[in-house]
Short mmCIF file of C-alpha atoms in Angstrom, two decimals:
data_model
loop_
_atom_site.label_atom_id
_atom_site.label_comp_id
_atom_site.label_asym_id
_atom_site.label_seq_id
_atom_site.Cartn_x
_atom_site.Cartn_y
_atom_site.Cartn_z
CA UNK A 1 -95.63 7.55 -245.97
CA UNK A 2 -95.43 4.75 -243.42
CA UNK A 3 -97.78 2.66 -245.55
CA UNK A 4 -95.63 3.05 -248.62
CA UNK A 5 -92.58 2.03 -246.63
CA UNK A 6 -94.14 -1.05 -245.10
CA UNK A 7 -95.69 -2.09 -248.40
CA UNK A 8 -92.37 -1.88 -250.14
CA UNK A 9 -90.35 -3.11 -247.17
CA UNK A 10 -91.37 -6.73 -247.73
CA UNK A 11 -90.68 -6.35 -251.39
CA UNK A 12 -87.29 -4.80 -250.73
CA UNK A 13 -86.35 -7.53 -248.29
CA UNK A 14 -87.24 -10.27 -250.79
CA UNK A 15 -85.34 -8.57 -253.60
CA UNK A 16 -82.35 -8.14 -251.32
CA UNK A 17 -82.43 -11.79 -250.26
CA UNK A 18 -82.63 -12.78 -253.88
CA UNK A 19 -79.72 -10.60 -254.81
CA UNK A 20 -77.56 -11.76 -251.89
CA UNK A 21 -78.03 -15.34 -253.06
CA UNK A 22 -77.65 -14.97 -256.81
CA UNK A 23 -76.50 -11.43 -257.67
CA UNK A 24 -79.35 -11.54 -260.09
CA UNK A 25 -79.99 -8.68 -262.51
CA UNK A 26 -83.71 -9.21 -262.13
CA UNK A 27 -83.48 -8.27 -258.46
CA UNK A 28 -81.69 -5.08 -259.44
CA UNK A 29 -84.43 -4.26 -261.89
CA UNK A 30 -86.92 -4.92 -259.08
CA UNK A 31 -85.20 -2.52 -256.72
CA UNK A 32 -85.19 0.11 -259.44
CA UNK A 33 -88.98 -0.07 -259.43
CA UNK A 34 -89.12 0.08 -255.63
CA UNK A 35 -86.89 3.13 -255.63
CA UNK A 36 -89.15 4.86 -258.16
CA UNK A 37 -92.11 4.25 -255.86
CA UNK A 38 -90.13 5.74 -252.98
CA UNK A 39 -89.23 8.86 -254.91
CA UNK A 40 -92.80 9.29 -256.06
CA UNK A 41 -93.95 9.20 -252.45
CA UNK A 42 -91.19 11.45 -251.16
CA UNK A 43 -89.61 8.75 -249.02
CA UNK A 44 -86.48 10.26 -247.54
CA UNK A 45 -83.02 8.70 -247.91
CA UNK A 46 -82.63 8.07 -244.18
CA UNK A 47 -85.81 5.98 -244.26
CA UNK A 48 -84.38 3.87 -247.04
CA UNK A 49 -81.09 3.33 -245.25
CA UNK A 50 -83.08 2.30 -242.19
CA UNK A 51 -85.16 -0.06 -244.30
CA UNK A 52 -81.95 -1.59 -245.59
CA UNK A 53 -80.55 -2.01 -242.08
CA UNK A 54 -83.70 -3.85 -241.00
CA UNK A 55 -83.86 -5.99 -244.12
CA UNK A 56 -80.21 -6.99 -243.76
CA UNK A 57 -80.77 -7.98 -240.14
CA UNK A 58 -83.44 -10.41 -241.31
CA UNK A 59 -81.70 -11.66 -244.42
CA UNK A 60 -78.29 -12.35 -242.86
CA UNK A 61 -77.81 -13.62 -239.36
CA UNK A 62 -74.06 -13.19 -239.13
CA UNK A 63 -73.76 -9.41 -239.46
CA UNK A 64 -70.71 -7.97 -237.74
CA UNK A 65 -70.89 -5.11 -235.25
CA UNK A 66 -68.61 -3.13 -237.56
CA UNK A 67 -71.11 -3.47 -240.36
CA UNK A 68 -74.00 -2.42 -238.12
CA UNK A 69 -72.12 0.60 -236.83
CA UNK A 70 -71.17 1.65 -240.32
CA UNK A 71 -74.79 1.52 -241.43
CA UNK A 72 -75.89 3.70 -238.53
CA UNK A 73 -73.18 6.10 -239.53
CA UNK A 74 -74.53 6.16 -243.09
CA UNK A 75 -78.06 6.77 -241.81
CA UNK A 76 -76.84 9.79 -239.89
CA UNK A 77 -75.12 11.10 -243.00
CA UNK A 78 -78.40 10.90 -244.93
CA UNK A 79 -80.40 13.22 -242.66
CA UNK A 80 -79.34 16.40 -244.44
CA UNK A 81 -80.04 14.91 -247.84
CA UNK A 82 -83.53 14.24 -246.57
CA UNK A 83 -83.92 17.86 -245.53
CA UNK A 84 -82.66 19.12 -248.87
CA UNK A 85 -85.06 16.79 -250.66
CA UNK A 86 -88.01 18.16 -248.76
CA UNK A 87 -87.32 21.61 -250.17
CA UNK A 88 -87.72 20.45 -253.74
CA UNK A 89 -91.54 20.39 -254.07
CA UNK A 90 -91.70 23.79 -252.45
CA UNK A 91 -89.13 25.27 -254.80
CA UNK A 92 -90.88 23.68 -257.74
CA UNK A 93 -94.15 25.27 -256.72
CA UNK A 94 -92.49 28.67 -256.31
CA UNK A 95 -90.91 28.35 -259.72
CA UNK A 96 -94.27 27.52 -261.20
CA UNK A 97 -95.86 30.61 -259.63
CA UNK A 98 -93.10 32.84 -260.94
CA UNK A 99 -93.31 31.34 -264.39
CA UNK A 100 -96.99 31.89 -264.70
CA UNK A 101 -96.64 35.46 -263.46
CA UNK A 102 -93.98 36.12 -266.04
CA UNK A 103 -96.03 34.64 -268.82
CA UNK A 104 -98.92 36.89 -267.89
CA UNK A 105 -96.52 39.84 -267.94
CA UNK A 106 -95.14 38.75 -271.30
CA UNK A 107 -98.54 38.55 -272.92
CA UNK A 108 -99.44 41.91 -271.42
CA UNK A 109 -96.24 43.33 -272.85
CA UNK A 110 -97.23 42.02 -276.26
CA UNK A 111 -100.53 43.85 -276.04
CA UNK A 112 -99.00 47.03 -274.67
CA UNK A 113 -96.10 47.25 -277.06
CA UNK A 114 -97.78 45.75 -280.08
CA UNK A 115 -97.36 47.59 -283.36
CA UNK A 116 -98.85 46.87 -286.75
CA UNK A 117 -96.68 46.66 -289.78
CA UNK A 118 -98.18 49.37 -291.97
CA UNK A 119 -98.85 49.19 -295.71
CA UNK A 120 -96.80 51.86 -297.41
CA UNK A 121 -96.98 52.34 -301.13
CA UNK A 122 -93.84 51.26 -302.87
CA UNK A 123 -92.24 49.88 -299.72
CA UNK A 124 -91.95 46.22 -298.73
CA UNK A 125 -91.42 45.86 -295.00
CA UNK A 126 -90.30 42.80 -293.05
CA UNK A 127 -89.79 42.66 -289.32
CA UNK A 128 -89.08 40.00 -286.73
CA UNK A 129 -88.51 40.44 -283.00
CA UNK A 130 -87.86 37.45 -280.78
CA UNK A 131 -87.04 37.68 -277.07
CA UNK A 132 -84.24 35.55 -275.62
CA UNK A 133 -86.42 34.80 -272.62
CA UNK A 134 -90.09 35.45 -272.09
CA UNK A 135 -89.93 39.24 -271.92
CA UNK A 136 -88.55 41.28 -274.78
CA UNK A 137 -86.05 44.08 -274.13
CA UNK A 138 -86.04 45.05 -277.79
CA UNK A 139 -88.70 47.30 -279.16
CA UNK A 140 -89.82 48.43 -282.57
CA UNK A 141 -92.63 50.63 -283.58
CA UNK A 142 -94.20 51.98 -286.76
CA UNK A 143 -96.09 55.23 -287.05
CA UNK A 144 -97.91 55.98 -290.27
CA UNK A 145 -98.41 59.69 -290.74
CA UNK A 146 -101.46 61.27 -292.37
CA UNK A 147 -99.21 62.53 -295.14
CA UNK A 148 -98.30 58.96 -296.06
CA UNK A 149 -94.92 59.12 -294.37
CA UNK A 150 -93.62 56.39 -292.12
CA UNK A 151 -91.90 56.68 -288.76
CA UNK A 152 -89.85 53.73 -287.63
CA UNK A 153 -88.37 53.22 -284.21
CA UNK A 154 -86.08 50.41 -283.15
CA UNK A 155 -84.66 50.31 -279.64
CA UNK A 156 -82.77 48.09 -277.25
CA UNK A 157 -82.49 48.38 -273.49
CA UNK A 158 -79.07 47.49 -272.18
CA UNK A 159 -80.06 44.52 -270.10
CA UNK A 160 -82.64 41.83 -270.58
CA UNK A 161 -85.76 40.46 -269.07
CA UNK A 162 -88.36 42.14 -266.92
CA UNK A 163 -86.62 45.44 -266.07
CA UNK A 164 -85.83 46.01 -269.73
CA UNK A 165 -89.38 45.23 -270.74
CA UNK A 166 -90.87 47.60 -268.16
CA UNK A 167 -88.60 50.31 -269.40
CA UNK A 168 -89.79 49.85 -272.97
CA UNK A 169 -93.40 50.51 -272.04
CA UNK A 170 -92.34 53.96 -270.95
CA UNK A 171 -90.66 54.66 -274.28
CA UNK A 172 -93.71 53.52 -276.16
CA UNK A 173 -96.10 55.78 -274.24
CA UNK A 174 -93.83 58.79 -274.55
CA UNK A 175 -93.71 58.27 -278.29
CA UNK A 176 -97.46 57.87 -278.50
CA UNK A 177 -97.86 61.28 -276.96
CA UNK A 178 -95.92 63.01 -279.74
CA UNK A 179 -97.82 64.62 -282.59
CA UNK A 180 -97.29 62.28 -285.52
CA UNK A 181 -95.71 63.67 -288.64
CA UNK A 182 -94.63 66.96 -287.19
CA UNK A 183 -91.50 65.65 -285.56
CA UNK A 184 -88.12 64.94 -287.00
CA UNK A 185 -86.00 61.98 -285.83
CA UNK A 186 -83.53 64.21 -284.02
CA UNK A 187 -86.20 66.00 -282.02
CA UNK A 188 -87.90 62.73 -281.14
CA UNK A 189 -84.64 61.34 -279.77
CA UNK A 190 -83.90 64.56 -277.96
CA UNK A 191 -87.28 64.38 -276.32
CA UNK A 192 -87.05 60.71 -275.40
CA UNK A 193 -83.59 61.26 -273.99
CA UNK A 194 -85.04 63.69 -271.50
CA UNK A 195 -87.81 61.27 -270.53
CA UNK A 196 -85.37 58.42 -270.02
CA UNK A 197 -82.87 60.58 -268.16
CA UNK A 198 -85.53 61.69 -265.70
CA UNK A 199 -87.35 58.42 -265.19
CA UNK A 200 -84.99 55.56 -265.53
CA UNK A 201 -82.44 54.19 -263.11
CA UNK A 202 -78.96 55.56 -264.00
CA UNK A 203 -77.64 52.06 -264.50
CA UNK A 204 -80.04 51.45 -267.35
CA UNK A 205 -79.47 52.70 -270.86
CA UNK A 206 -81.50 52.60 -274.00
CA UNK A 207 -80.18 52.73 -277.53
CA UNK A 208 -82.50 53.73 -280.29
CA UNK A 209 -82.61 54.50 -283.95
CA UNK A 210 -85.46 56.55 -285.31
CA UNK A 211 -86.07 56.82 -289.04
CA UNK A 212 -88.58 58.77 -291.03
CA UNK A 213 -89.45 57.90 -294.61
CA UNK A 214 -91.21 60.16 -297.04
CA UNK A 215 -92.40 58.15 -300.04
CA UNK A 216 -93.07 61.10 -302.36
CA UNK A 217 -89.45 62.19 -302.25
CA UNK A 218 -88.03 58.69 -301.56
CA UNK A 219 -86.18 60.34 -298.73
CA UNK A 220 -85.10 58.67 -295.54
CA UNK A 221 -83.95 60.72 -292.58
CA UNK A 222 -82.71 59.13 -289.41
CA UNK A 223 -80.97 59.72 -286.11
CA UNK A 224 -79.36 57.33 -283.73
CA UNK A 225 -78.84 57.29 -279.99
CA UNK A 226 -75.92 54.91 -279.68
CA UNK A 227 -77.84 52.21 -281.49
CA UNK A 228 -76.32 49.31 -283.38
CA UNK A 229 -75.67 50.81 -286.83
CA UNK A 230 -78.03 49.77 -289.60
CA UNK A 231 -77.12 49.06 -293.23
CA UNK A 232 -78.04 50.50 -296.56
CA UNK A 233 -78.08 48.19 -299.53
CA UNK A 234 -77.45 49.86 -302.83
CA UNK A 235 -79.10 47.74 -305.54
CA UNK A 236 -77.29 49.43 -308.39
CA UNK A 237 -73.81 48.67 -307.08
CA UNK A 238 -74.93 45.56 -305.17
CA UNK A 239 -73.13 46.73 -302.02
CA UNK A 240 -73.95 47.18 -298.35
CA UNK A 241 -72.91 50.27 -296.50
CA UNK A 242 -72.98 50.72 -292.76
CA UNK A 243 -74.84 53.81 -291.57
CA UNK A 244 -72.42 56.17 -289.99
CA UNK A 245 -74.45 57.36 -287.09
CA UNK A 246 -73.26 59.16 -284.03
CA UNK A 247 -75.23 59.93 -280.95
CA UNK A 248 -75.14 59.30 -277.22
CA UNK A 249 -77.35 56.54 -275.78
CA UNK A 250 -80.60 57.73 -274.21
CA UNK A 251 -80.59 58.62 -270.53
CA UNK A 252 -76.98 59.69 -270.00
CA UNK A 253 -77.07 63.44 -270.17
CA UNK A 254 -80.20 65.64 -270.14
CA UNK A 255 -79.23 68.08 -272.88
CA UNK A 256 -77.96 65.77 -275.57
CA UNK A 257 -78.53 66.92 -279.14
CA UNK A 258 -78.81 64.37 -281.93
CA UNK A 259 -77.57 64.62 -285.46
CA UNK A 260 -79.91 63.85 -288.31
CA UNK A 261 -78.82 62.13 -291.52
CA UNK A 262 -80.59 62.02 -294.83
CA UNK A 263 -80.44 59.82 -297.88
CA UNK A 264 -82.38 59.00 -301.00
CA UNK A 265 -83.59 55.49 -301.57
CA UNK A 266 -83.85 54.09 -305.07
CA UNK A 267 -85.76 51.15 -306.44
CA UNK A 268 -84.70 47.79 -304.95
CA UNK A 269 -82.53 49.49 -302.35
CA UNK A 270 -82.86 48.16 -298.82
CA UNK A 271 -82.58 49.66 -295.39
CA UNK A 272 -81.70 47.19 -292.65
CA UNK A 273 -82.24 48.04 -289.02
CA UNK A 274 -81.34 45.65 -286.24
CA UNK A 275 -80.40 45.24 -282.60
CA UNK A 276 -77.19 43.82 -281.20
CA UNK A 277 -78.94 40.50 -280.65
CA UNK A 278 -78.45 40.02 -284.39
CA UNK A 279 -74.87 41.19 -284.76
CA UNK A 280 -73.71 39.56 -281.54
CA UNK A 281 -74.98 36.11 -282.38
CA UNK A 282 -72.52 33.49 -281.34
CA UNK A 283 -71.35 30.41 -283.09
CA UNK A 284 -69.99 28.37 -280.20
CA UNK A 285 -67.66 30.74 -278.39
CA UNK A 286 -67.11 32.92 -281.41
CA UNK A 287 -69.02 36.12 -282.08
CA UNK A 288 -70.07 36.26 -285.69
CA UNK A 289 -68.73 38.96 -287.99
CA UNK A 290 -71.16 41.58 -289.23
CA UNK A 291 -70.24 40.49 -292.76
CA UNK A 292 -71.87 37.13 -291.98
CA UNK A 293 -75.14 38.86 -291.19
CA UNK A 294 -74.99 40.71 -294.48
CA UNK A 295 -74.12 37.54 -296.37
CA UNK A 296 -77.16 35.80 -294.99
CA UNK A 297 -79.38 38.78 -295.73
CA UNK A 298 -78.02 38.78 -299.26
CA UNK A 299 -78.68 35.08 -299.57
CA UNK A 300 -82.38 35.56 -298.93
CA UNK A 301 -82.74 38.92 -300.67
CA UNK A 302 -84.82 37.48 -303.50
CA UNK A 303 -87.65 36.77 -301.10
CA UNK A 304 -90.32 39.23 -299.97
CA UNK A 305 -89.07 41.28 -297.00
CA UNK A 306 -91.04 39.40 -294.35
CA UNK A 307 -89.88 35.97 -295.52
CA UNK A 308 -86.39 37.36 -295.73
CA UNK A 309 -86.18 38.40 -292.07
CA UNK A 310 -87.79 35.14 -290.97
CA UNK A 311 -85.25 33.10 -292.88
CA UNK A 312 -82.36 35.14 -291.53
CA UNK A 313 -83.69 34.58 -288.02
CA UNK A 314 -84.02 30.85 -288.60
CA UNK A 315 -80.45 30.74 -289.81
CA UNK A 316 -79.05 32.36 -286.67
CA UNK A 317 -81.40 30.48 -284.40
CA UNK A 318 -79.98 27.24 -285.74
CA UNK A 319 -76.41 28.56 -285.59
CA UNK A 320 -76.91 29.22 -281.86
CA UNK A 321 -78.40 25.81 -281.17
CA UNK A 322 -81.88 27.27 -280.78
CA UNK A 323 -80.93 29.21 -277.66
CA UNK A 324 -80.91 32.95 -278.15
CA UNK A 325 -78.56 34.79 -275.83
CA UNK A 326 -80.04 38.19 -276.49
CA UNK A 327 -83.30 39.57 -277.85
CA UNK A 328 -83.24 39.52 -281.63
CA UNK A 329 -84.87 42.20 -283.76
CA UNK A 330 -84.34 42.61 -287.48
CA UNK A 331 -86.15 44.94 -289.84
CA UNK A 332 -85.84 45.21 -293.61
CA UNK A 333 -87.37 47.96 -295.73
CA UNK A 334 -87.12 47.57 -299.46
CA UNK A 335 -88.27 50.09 -301.99
CA UNK A 336 -90.04 48.12 -304.67
CA UNK A 337 -91.26 50.80 -307.03
CA UNK B 1 -81.94 10.42 -215.76
CA UNK B 2 -83.40 13.70 -214.61
CA UNK B 3 -86.75 14.58 -216.16
CA UNK B 4 -85.04 17.74 -217.36
CA UNK B 5 -81.45 18.21 -218.40
CA UNK B 6 -79.70 21.18 -219.90
CA UNK B 7 -76.52 21.84 -221.83
CA UNK B 8 -74.83 25.23 -221.95
CA UNK B 9 -73.62 26.29 -225.36
CA UNK B 10 -70.69 28.59 -225.79
CA UNK B 11 -68.02 26.60 -227.55
CA UNK B 12 -68.37 24.62 -230.75
CA UNK B 13 -67.56 21.50 -228.73
CA UNK B 14 -70.74 22.04 -226.71
CA UNK B 15 -72.77 21.28 -229.84
CA UNK B 16 -71.50 17.70 -229.66
CA UNK B 17 -72.48 17.47 -226.01
CA UNK B 18 -75.98 18.72 -226.78
CA UNK B 19 -76.39 16.22 -229.61
CA UNK B 20 -75.31 13.41 -227.37
CA UNK B 21 -77.67 14.31 -224.57
CA UNK B 22 -80.55 14.74 -227.02
CA UNK B 23 -79.85 11.37 -228.58
CA UNK B 24 -79.58 9.57 -225.26
CA UNK B 25 -82.87 10.97 -224.09
CA UNK B 26 -84.49 10.08 -227.40
CA UNK B 27 -83.21 6.52 -227.11
CA UNK B 28 -84.51 6.24 -223.57
CA UNK B 29 -87.95 7.36 -224.70
CA UNK B 30 -88.01 4.61 -227.29
CA UNK B 31 -87.51 6.58 -230.51
CA UNK B 32 -86.39 4.53 -233.52
CA UNK B 33 -82.96 4.95 -235.12
CA UNK B 34 -84.18 7.35 -237.81
CA UNK B 35 -85.96 9.62 -235.35
CA UNK B 36 -82.96 9.55 -233.02
CA UNK B 37 -80.82 10.78 -235.88
CA UNK B 38 -83.37 13.46 -236.75
CA UNK B 39 -83.56 14.68 -233.17
CA UNK B 40 -79.76 14.82 -232.94
CA UNK B 41 -79.65 16.83 -236.17
CA UNK B 42 -82.29 19.26 -234.90
CA UNK B 43 -80.34 19.71 -231.67
CA UNK B 44 -77.23 20.31 -233.72
CA UNK B 45 -78.90 23.05 -235.74
CA UNK B 46 -80.32 24.81 -232.69
CA UNK B 47 -76.99 24.61 -230.88
CA UNK B 48 -75.12 25.87 -233.93
CA UNK B 49 -77.47 28.84 -234.18
CA UNK B 50 -76.68 29.73 -230.58
CA UNK B 51 -72.95 29.25 -231.09
CA UNK B 52 -72.85 31.26 -234.33
CA UNK B 53 -75.23 34.12 -233.62
CA UNK B 54 -75.82 34.45 -229.91
CA UNK B 55 -72.49 33.17 -228.56
CA UNK B 56 -74.11 32.01 -225.33
CA UNK B 57 -77.22 30.03 -224.58
CA UNK B 58 -78.69 26.82 -223.31
CA UNK B 59 -80.56 23.83 -224.67
CA UNK B 60 -82.84 21.96 -222.28
CA UNK B 61 -84.56 18.62 -222.81
CA UNK B 62 -87.71 17.46 -221.14
CA UNK B 63 -89.68 14.23 -221.26
CA UNK B 64 -93.31 14.59 -222.02
CA UNK B 65 -95.18 11.56 -220.76
CA UNK B 66 -98.89 11.66 -220.21
CA UNK B 67 -101.89 9.54 -221.16
CA UNK B 68 -102.10 11.03 -224.66
CA UNK B 69 -98.50 11.33 -225.77
CA UNK B 70 -94.94 10.51 -225.11
CA UNK B 71 -92.33 12.76 -226.56
CA UNK B 72 -89.20 14.81 -226.23
CA UNK B 73 -89.38 18.55 -225.85
CA UNK B 74 -86.30 20.68 -226.42
CA UNK B 75 -86.00 24.34 -225.63
CA UNK B 76 -83.17 26.49 -226.94
CA UNK B 77 -82.76 29.80 -225.16
CA UNK B 78 -80.20 32.47 -225.85
CA UNK B 79 -79.59 36.08 -224.91
CA UNK B 80 -78.26 37.04 -228.32
CA UNK B 81 -79.29 39.83 -230.69
CA UNK B 82 -82.65 38.26 -231.56
CA UNK B 83 -84.10 37.63 -235.02
CA UNK B 84 -85.54 40.71 -236.69
CA UNK B 85 -87.61 38.97 -239.34
CA UNK B 86 -88.79 35.56 -238.19
CA UNK B 87 -90.84 34.90 -241.33
CA UNK B 88 -87.72 35.39 -243.38
CA UNK B 89 -85.66 33.17 -241.09
CA UNK B 90 -88.29 30.45 -241.46
CA UNK B 91 -88.15 30.56 -245.25
CA UNK B 92 -86.47 27.72 -247.06
CA UNK B 93 -83.05 28.53 -248.34
CA UNK B 94 -82.55 31.45 -246.00
CA UNK B 95 -79.35 31.15 -244.06
CA UNK B 96 -77.36 34.22 -243.20
CA UNK B 97 -74.22 32.14 -243.00
CA UNK B 98 -74.72 31.41 -246.68
CA UNK B 99 -73.76 27.81 -246.18
CA UNK B 100 -75.76 24.65 -246.52
CA UNK B 101 -77.42 24.97 -243.16
CA UNK B 102 -80.82 23.44 -242.72
CA UNK B 103 -81.55 26.37 -240.43
CA UNK B 104 -84.83 26.85 -238.67
CA UNK B 105 -87.03 25.43 -241.47
CA UNK B 106 -84.93 22.28 -241.24
CA UNK B 107 -85.51 22.03 -237.49
CA UNK B 108 -89.22 22.46 -238.06
CA UNK B 109 -89.21 19.60 -240.58
CA UNK B 110 -87.16 17.30 -238.37
CA UNK B 111 -89.46 17.81 -235.37
CA UNK B 112 -93.25 17.56 -235.01
CA UNK B 113 -93.94 20.83 -233.26
CA UNK B 114 -92.08 24.06 -233.41
CA UNK B 115 -92.49 27.45 -231.78
CA UNK B 116 -90.28 30.51 -231.72
CA UNK B 117 -90.23 33.78 -229.83
CA UNK B 118 -87.61 36.40 -230.44
CA UNK B 119 -87.06 39.91 -229.23
CA UNK B 120 -84.52 42.24 -230.72
CA UNK B 121 -81.75 42.80 -228.18
CA UNK B 122 -83.13 40.25 -225.74
CA UNK B 123 -82.64 36.94 -227.45
CA UNK B 124 -84.52 34.02 -228.86
CA UNK B 125 -86.44 31.11 -227.41
CA UNK B 126 -87.23 28.11 -229.57
CA UNK B 127 -89.29 25.15 -228.45
CA UNK B 128 -89.54 21.97 -230.51
CA UNK B 129 -91.22 18.65 -229.77
CA UNK B 130 -90.96 15.23 -231.34
CA UNK B 131 -93.61 12.62 -230.51
CA UNK B 132 -92.87 8.94 -230.19
CA UNK B 133 -94.76 7.13 -232.92
#
């Protein structure tokens, strides 16, 4: 540190002399370079003020006492800035440690919660799930039954980040322990509700929609635990209809019963499931209307389901200046035969 | 000047007195302007800690002058509540007052050597040394 100061001290003094004589821009450019060298070597502000005091004493020989006193006063005022500056590398290092820990956790979460999009005859499925930060508090899961049926779960923890993500692992492992096709959406939610109620902090809630599709009968049954309502697109009438689902969020009361709904899906009909990260996208300070989501879905509805959800995501990503405020999960199921 | 001088701290005004004594002794030992300012700031922080948390205490200054080194040693002693978690108090950014205090980590940075003993209910003793370069 002392070396850097003394090496640049001569330089500084010359530049200062130069500037005092001519107010030359070149001297100012020179001092910019000196100051970069100081910052790079963590030279503290009080050292620089001191350097200036010494340089001035050599450059001018008619300095007033007032000037000298004022510079000592300035030096004193710089001490705390120096202390604050010394914390920066430490904080940077801590941040780096945290970041790498989180990225390990995030990749572990991906492995733990990963689900494969299944191939189901006559059904085109598209899904996208993007976390706002590194860890995802949204969750979706597909279960393909031996009878060819498909179970679909989509869930959202109220809250974001690490606690939400930890919570989701629990949901996933509870669901894995259920016998596959034997369970109806309402009994799955009822069961999960008990798990969440017993194991999760009371301040944390989970919303979930569970759907079960039977291709032979083209029948979709579903239940919702306070989850963002999905949409049904009727190809014949070219209209969207919001699912009217009622049900308490998971984890509030131990004995909650869930209602199950049923509908028949026809060719080219779509079922859209999403989380509130989609419907609560913001355009500046304005929350978007759910109609806007449907309009955009409609706009891309000629594409295969996967391209469709990706394009819808890109649209809202751009609308929000590429900074998601909440985890974004969108799922489209289209019956194509 | 006495080889050892002390300042009692129980009013905020005493902090100024402690700074002044610390600076004078630093000047006498031949510390440069920057180090004088750093020593005064360290004294200020130690004295403020006594004033804010212990109410009563003392800061003593001592010349160290032997063949190997010359330096200023300051010892802050109080009979306050003590510090329950010293590691935490030594962490950057930890100030119970919530303000922009440099706190103990700041004192450690400003000085060359730093040592602290604290007992709950009995008080705290901090010793810090700055060597003349």
